[in-house]
XYZ file of N, CA and C in Angstrom:
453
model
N 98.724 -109.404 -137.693
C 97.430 -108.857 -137.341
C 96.562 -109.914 -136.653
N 96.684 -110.975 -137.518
C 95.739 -112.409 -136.302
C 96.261 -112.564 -135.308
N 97.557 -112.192 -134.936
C 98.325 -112.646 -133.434
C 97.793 -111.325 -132.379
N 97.823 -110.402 -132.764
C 97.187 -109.336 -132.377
C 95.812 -109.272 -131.948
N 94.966 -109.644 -133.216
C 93.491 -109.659 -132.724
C 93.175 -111.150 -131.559
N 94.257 -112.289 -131.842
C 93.763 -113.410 -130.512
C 94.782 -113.114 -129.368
N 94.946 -111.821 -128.805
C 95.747 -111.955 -127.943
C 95.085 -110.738 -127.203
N 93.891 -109.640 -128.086
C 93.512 -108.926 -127.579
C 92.108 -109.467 -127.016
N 91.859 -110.861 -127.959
C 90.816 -111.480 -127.180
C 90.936 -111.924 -126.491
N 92.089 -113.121 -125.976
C 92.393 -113.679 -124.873
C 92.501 -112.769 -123.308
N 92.484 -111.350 -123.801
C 92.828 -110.305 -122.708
C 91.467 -109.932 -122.332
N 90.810 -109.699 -123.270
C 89.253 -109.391 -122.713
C 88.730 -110.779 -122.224
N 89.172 -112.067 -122.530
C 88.174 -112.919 -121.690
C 89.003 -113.303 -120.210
N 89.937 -112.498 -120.392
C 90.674 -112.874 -118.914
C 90.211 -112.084 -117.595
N 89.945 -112.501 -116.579
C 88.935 -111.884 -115.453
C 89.683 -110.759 -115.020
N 91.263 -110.604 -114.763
C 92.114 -109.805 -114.112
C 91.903 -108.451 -115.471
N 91.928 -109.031 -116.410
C 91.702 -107.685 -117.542
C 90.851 -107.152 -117.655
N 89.725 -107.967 -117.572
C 88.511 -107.199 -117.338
C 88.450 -106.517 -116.181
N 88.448 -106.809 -115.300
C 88.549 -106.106 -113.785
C 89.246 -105.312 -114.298
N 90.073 -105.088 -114.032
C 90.781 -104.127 -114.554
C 90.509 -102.770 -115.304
N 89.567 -102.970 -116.921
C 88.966 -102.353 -117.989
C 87.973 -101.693 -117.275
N 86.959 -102.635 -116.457
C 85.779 -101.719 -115.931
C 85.939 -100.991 -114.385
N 87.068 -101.300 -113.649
C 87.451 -100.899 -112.535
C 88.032 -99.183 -113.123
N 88.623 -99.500 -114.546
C 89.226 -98.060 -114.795
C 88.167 -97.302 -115.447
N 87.127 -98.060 -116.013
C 85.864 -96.877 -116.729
C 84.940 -96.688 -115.344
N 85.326 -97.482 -113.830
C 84.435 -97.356 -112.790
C 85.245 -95.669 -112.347
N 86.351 -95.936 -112.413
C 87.100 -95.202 -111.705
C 86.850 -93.425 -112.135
N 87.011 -93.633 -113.419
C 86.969 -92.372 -114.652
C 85.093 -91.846 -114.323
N 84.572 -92.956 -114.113
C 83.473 -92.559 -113.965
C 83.075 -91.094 -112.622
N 83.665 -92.009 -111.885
C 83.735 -91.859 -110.139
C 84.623 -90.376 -109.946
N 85.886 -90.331 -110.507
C 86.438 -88.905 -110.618
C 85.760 -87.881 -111.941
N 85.206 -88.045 -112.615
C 84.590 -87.238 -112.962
C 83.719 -86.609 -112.591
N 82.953 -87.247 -111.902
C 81.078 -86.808 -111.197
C 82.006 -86.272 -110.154
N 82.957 -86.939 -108.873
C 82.973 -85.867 -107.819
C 83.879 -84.444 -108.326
N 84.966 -84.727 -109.415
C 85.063 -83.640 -109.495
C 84.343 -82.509 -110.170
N 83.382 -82.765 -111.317
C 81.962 -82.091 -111.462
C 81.152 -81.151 -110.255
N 81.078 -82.279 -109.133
C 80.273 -82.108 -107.812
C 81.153 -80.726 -106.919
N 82.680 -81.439 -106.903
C 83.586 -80.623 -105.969
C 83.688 -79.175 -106.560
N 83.945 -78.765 -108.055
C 83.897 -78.124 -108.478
C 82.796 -77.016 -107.873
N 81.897 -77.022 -107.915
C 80.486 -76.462 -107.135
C 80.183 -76.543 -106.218
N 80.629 -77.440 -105.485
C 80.361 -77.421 -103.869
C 81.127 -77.018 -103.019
N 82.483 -77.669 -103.661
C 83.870 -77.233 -102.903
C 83.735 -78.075 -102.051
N 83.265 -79.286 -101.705
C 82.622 -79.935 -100.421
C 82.950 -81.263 -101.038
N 84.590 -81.816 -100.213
C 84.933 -83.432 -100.575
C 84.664 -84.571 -100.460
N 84.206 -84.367 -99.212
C 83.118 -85.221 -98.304
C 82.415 -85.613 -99.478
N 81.037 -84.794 -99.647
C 80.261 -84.588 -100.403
C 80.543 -85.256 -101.586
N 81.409 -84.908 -102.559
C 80.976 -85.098 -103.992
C 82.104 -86.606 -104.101
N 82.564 -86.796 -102.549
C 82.797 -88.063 -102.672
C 81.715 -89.402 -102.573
N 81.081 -89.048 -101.591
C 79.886 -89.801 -101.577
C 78.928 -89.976 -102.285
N 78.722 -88.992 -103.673
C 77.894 -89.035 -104.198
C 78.394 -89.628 -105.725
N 79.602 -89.743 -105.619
C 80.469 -90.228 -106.671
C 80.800 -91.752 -106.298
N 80.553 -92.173 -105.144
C 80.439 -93.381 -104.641
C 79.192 -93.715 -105.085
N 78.204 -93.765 -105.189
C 77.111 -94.397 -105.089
C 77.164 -94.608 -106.292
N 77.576 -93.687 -107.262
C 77.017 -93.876 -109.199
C 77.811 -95.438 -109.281
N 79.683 -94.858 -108.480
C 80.245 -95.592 -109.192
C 80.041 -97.024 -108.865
N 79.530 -97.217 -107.499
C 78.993 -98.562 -106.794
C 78.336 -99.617 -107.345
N 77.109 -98.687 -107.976
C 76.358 -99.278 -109.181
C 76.748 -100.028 -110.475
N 77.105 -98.810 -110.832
C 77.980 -98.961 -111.732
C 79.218 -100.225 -111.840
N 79.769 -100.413 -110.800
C 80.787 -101.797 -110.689
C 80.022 -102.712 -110.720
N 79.283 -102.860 -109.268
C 78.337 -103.912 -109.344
C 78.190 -105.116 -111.490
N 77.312 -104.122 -111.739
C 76.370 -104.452 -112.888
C 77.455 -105.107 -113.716
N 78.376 -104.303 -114.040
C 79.653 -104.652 -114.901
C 80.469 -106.303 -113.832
N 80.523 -105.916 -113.097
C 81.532 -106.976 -112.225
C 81.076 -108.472 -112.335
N 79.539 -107.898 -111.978
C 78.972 -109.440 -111.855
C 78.441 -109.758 -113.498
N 78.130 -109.157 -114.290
C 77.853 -109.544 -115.541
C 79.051 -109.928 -116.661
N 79.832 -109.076 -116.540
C 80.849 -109.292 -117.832
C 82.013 -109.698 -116.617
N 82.709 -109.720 -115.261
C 84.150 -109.792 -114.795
C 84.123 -111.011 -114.687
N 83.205 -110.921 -113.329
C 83.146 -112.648 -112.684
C 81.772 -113.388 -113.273
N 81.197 -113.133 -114.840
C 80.563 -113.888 -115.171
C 78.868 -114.784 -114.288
N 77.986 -114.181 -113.678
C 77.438 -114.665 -112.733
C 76.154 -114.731 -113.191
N 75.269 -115.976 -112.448
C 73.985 -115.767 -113.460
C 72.847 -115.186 -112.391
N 71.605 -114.643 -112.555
C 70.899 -113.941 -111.693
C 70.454 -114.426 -111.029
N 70.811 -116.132 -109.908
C 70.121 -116.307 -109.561
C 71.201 -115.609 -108.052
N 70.558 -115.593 -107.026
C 71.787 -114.665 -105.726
C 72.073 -113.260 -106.501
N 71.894 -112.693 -106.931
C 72.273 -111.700 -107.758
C 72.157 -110.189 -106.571
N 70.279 -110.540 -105.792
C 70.277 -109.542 -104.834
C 71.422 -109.507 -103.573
N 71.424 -110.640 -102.886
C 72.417 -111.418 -102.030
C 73.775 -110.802 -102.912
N 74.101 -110.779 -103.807
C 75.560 -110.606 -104.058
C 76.017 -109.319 -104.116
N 74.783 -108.540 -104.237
C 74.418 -106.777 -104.587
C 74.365 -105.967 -102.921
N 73.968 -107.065 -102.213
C 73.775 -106.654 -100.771
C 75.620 -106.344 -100.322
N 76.115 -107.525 -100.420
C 77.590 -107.878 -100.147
C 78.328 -106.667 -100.816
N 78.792 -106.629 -101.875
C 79.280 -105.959 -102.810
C 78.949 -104.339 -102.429
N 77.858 -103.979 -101.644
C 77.426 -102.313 -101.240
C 78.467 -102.713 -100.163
N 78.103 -103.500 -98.688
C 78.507 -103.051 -97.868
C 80.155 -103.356 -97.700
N 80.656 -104.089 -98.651
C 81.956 -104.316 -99.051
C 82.325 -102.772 -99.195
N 81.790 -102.368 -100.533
C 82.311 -100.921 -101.370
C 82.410 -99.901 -99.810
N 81.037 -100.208 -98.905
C 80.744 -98.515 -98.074
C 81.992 -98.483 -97.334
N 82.426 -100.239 -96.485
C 83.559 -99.752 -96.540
C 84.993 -99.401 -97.000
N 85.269 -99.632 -98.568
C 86.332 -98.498 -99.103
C 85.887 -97.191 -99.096
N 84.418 -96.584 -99.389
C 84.067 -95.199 -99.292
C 84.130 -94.712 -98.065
N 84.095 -95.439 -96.756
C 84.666 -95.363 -95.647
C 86.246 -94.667 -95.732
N 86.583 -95.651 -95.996
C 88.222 -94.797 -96.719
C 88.458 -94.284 -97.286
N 87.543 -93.986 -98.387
C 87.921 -92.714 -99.310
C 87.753 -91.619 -98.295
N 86.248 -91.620 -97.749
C 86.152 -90.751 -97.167
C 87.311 -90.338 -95.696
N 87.680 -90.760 -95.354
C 89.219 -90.793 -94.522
C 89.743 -90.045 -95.084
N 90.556 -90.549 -96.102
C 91.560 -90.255 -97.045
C 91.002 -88.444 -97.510
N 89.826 -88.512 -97.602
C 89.330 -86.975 -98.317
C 89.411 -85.859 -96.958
N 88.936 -86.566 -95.831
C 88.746 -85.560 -94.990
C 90.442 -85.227 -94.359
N 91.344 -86.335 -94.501
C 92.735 -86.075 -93.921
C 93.493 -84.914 -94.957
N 93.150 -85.927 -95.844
C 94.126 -85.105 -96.710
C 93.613 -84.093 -97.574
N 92.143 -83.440 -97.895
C 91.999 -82.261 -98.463
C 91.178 -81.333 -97.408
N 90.617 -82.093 -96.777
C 89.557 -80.965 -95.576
C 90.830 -80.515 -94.375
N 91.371 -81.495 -93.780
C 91.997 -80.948 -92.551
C 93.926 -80.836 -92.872
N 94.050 -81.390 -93.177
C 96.041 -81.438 -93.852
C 96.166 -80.886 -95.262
N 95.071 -79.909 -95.989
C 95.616 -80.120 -97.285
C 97.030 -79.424 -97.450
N 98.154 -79.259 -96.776
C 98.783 -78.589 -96.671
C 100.159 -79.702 -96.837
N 100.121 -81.182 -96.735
C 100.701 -82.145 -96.838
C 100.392 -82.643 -98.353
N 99.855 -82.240 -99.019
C 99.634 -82.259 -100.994
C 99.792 -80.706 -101.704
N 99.379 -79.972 -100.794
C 99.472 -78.686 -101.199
C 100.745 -78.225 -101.195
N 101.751 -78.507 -99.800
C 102.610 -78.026 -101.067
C 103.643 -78.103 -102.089
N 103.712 -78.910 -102.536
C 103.494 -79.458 -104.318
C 102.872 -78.918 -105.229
N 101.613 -78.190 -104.829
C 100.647 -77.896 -106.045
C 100.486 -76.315 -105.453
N 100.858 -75.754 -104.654
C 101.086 -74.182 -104.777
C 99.423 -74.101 -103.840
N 99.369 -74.865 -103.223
C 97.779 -75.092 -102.112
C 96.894 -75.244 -102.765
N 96.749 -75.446 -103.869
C 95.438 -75.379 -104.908
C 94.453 -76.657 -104.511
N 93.387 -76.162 -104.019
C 92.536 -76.939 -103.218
C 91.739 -78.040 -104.146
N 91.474 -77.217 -105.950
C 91.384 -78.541 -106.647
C 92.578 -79.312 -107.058
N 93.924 -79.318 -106.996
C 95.114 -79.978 -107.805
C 94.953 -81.243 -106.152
N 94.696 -80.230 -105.362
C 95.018 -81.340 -103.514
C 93.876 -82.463 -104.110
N 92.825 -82.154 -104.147
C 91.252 -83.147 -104.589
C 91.709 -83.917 -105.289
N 92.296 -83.608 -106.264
C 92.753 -84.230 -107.703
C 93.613 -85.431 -107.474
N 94.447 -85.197 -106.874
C 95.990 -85.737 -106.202
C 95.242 -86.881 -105.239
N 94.931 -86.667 -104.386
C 93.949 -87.614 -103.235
C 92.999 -88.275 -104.026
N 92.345 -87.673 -104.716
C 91.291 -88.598 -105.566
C 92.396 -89.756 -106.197
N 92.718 -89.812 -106.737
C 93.680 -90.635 -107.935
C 94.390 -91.192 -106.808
N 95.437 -91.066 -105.582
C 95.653 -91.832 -104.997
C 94.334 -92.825 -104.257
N 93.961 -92.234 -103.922
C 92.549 -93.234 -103.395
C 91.926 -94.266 -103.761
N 92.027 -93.866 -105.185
C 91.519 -95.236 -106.366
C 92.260 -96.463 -106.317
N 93.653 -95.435 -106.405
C 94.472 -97.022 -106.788
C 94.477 -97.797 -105.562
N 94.044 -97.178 -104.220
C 94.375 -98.076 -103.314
C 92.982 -98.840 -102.684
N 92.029 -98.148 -103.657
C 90.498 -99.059 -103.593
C 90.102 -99.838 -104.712
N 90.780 -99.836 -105.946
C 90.524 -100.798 -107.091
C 91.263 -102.032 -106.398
N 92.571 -101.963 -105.819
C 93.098 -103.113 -104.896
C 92.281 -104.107 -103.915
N 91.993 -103.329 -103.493
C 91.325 -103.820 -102.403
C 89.589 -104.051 -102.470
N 89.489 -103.463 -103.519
C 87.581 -103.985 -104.254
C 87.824 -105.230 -105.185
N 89.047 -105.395 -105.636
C 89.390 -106.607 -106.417
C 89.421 -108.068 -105.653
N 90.470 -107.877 -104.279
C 90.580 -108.751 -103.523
C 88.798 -108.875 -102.616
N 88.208 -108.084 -102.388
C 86.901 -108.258 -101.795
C 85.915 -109.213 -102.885
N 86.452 -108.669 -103.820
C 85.243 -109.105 -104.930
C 85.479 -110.807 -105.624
N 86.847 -110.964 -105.332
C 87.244 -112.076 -106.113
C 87.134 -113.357 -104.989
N 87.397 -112.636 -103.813
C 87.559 -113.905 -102.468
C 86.396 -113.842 -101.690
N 85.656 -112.738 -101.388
C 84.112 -112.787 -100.874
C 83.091 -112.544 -101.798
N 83.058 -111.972 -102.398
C 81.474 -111.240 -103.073
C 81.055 -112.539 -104.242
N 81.954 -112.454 -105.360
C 81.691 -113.344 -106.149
C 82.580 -114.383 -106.799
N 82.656 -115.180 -105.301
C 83.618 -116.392 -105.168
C 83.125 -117.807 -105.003
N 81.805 -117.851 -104.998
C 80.503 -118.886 -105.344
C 81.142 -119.347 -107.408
N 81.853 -120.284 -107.469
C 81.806 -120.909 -108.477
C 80.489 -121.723 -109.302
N 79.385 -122.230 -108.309
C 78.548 -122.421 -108.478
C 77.301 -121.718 -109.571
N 77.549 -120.569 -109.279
C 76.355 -119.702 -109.526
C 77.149 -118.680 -110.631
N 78.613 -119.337 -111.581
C 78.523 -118.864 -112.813
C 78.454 -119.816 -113.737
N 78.000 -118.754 -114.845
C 77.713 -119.411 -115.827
C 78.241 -120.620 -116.452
């Protein structure tokens, strides 16, 4: 049980685990609200972008406080970076949403019998994994790669 409890600590103070932990409660966050949104709107675009912004925030606060450890001073400066980093993966999400559920859903659909939420669903979840990648590498080599300014 002690090898257990210092190995589950060593995992939470490790940066890749953490990233990781809050990239997946960013993520859970982020497909929930657009599919909430899509649900009612029917509009991918849409409840992608608006599922971007929570979850944007949302990383931010977590990333720079508990991932990469950072203290408030640059904090706005790092918040500036870190948006226009994210707009463009939501750039790509949004790609990814308009290819593959607005204009092709017919290249996921059929797999899922055309079901326009299973297509959302399917594209959403691929999308992530290929923007938690690539928000990791942004975040670790540009955004908050100032050694200086942690704690």
């Amino acid at each position: 049980m002690v090898k257990l409890k210092s190995l589950l600590k060593k995992s939470i103070q490790n940066e890749v685990s953490l990233y990781l932990l809050f990239g997946l409660l960013t993520s859970l966050l982020y497909l929930v609200i657009r599919q909430g949104i899509f649900n009612f709107s029917q509009d991918a675009p849409f409840s992608a972008i608006v599922a971007n912004i929570i979850a944007i925030l949302f990383a931010f606060f977590t990333n720079d406080r508990f991932v990469f450890k950072q203290t408030k001073i640059g904090q706005l400066q790092r918040l500036q970076t870190f948006v226009i980093a994210r707009l463009g993966t939501l750039g790509l999400d949004l790609i990814l949403a308009v290819i593959f559920v607005d204009q092709f859903p017919s290249i996921i659909g059929q797999f899922v019998q055309r079901n326009l939420n299973k297509i959302n669903t399917i594209e959403s979840l691929v999308s992530q994994i290929l923007i938690i990648l690539l928000n990791y590498i942004l975040s670790k080599f540009v955004i908050f790669k100032d050694k200086k300014r942690q704690l």
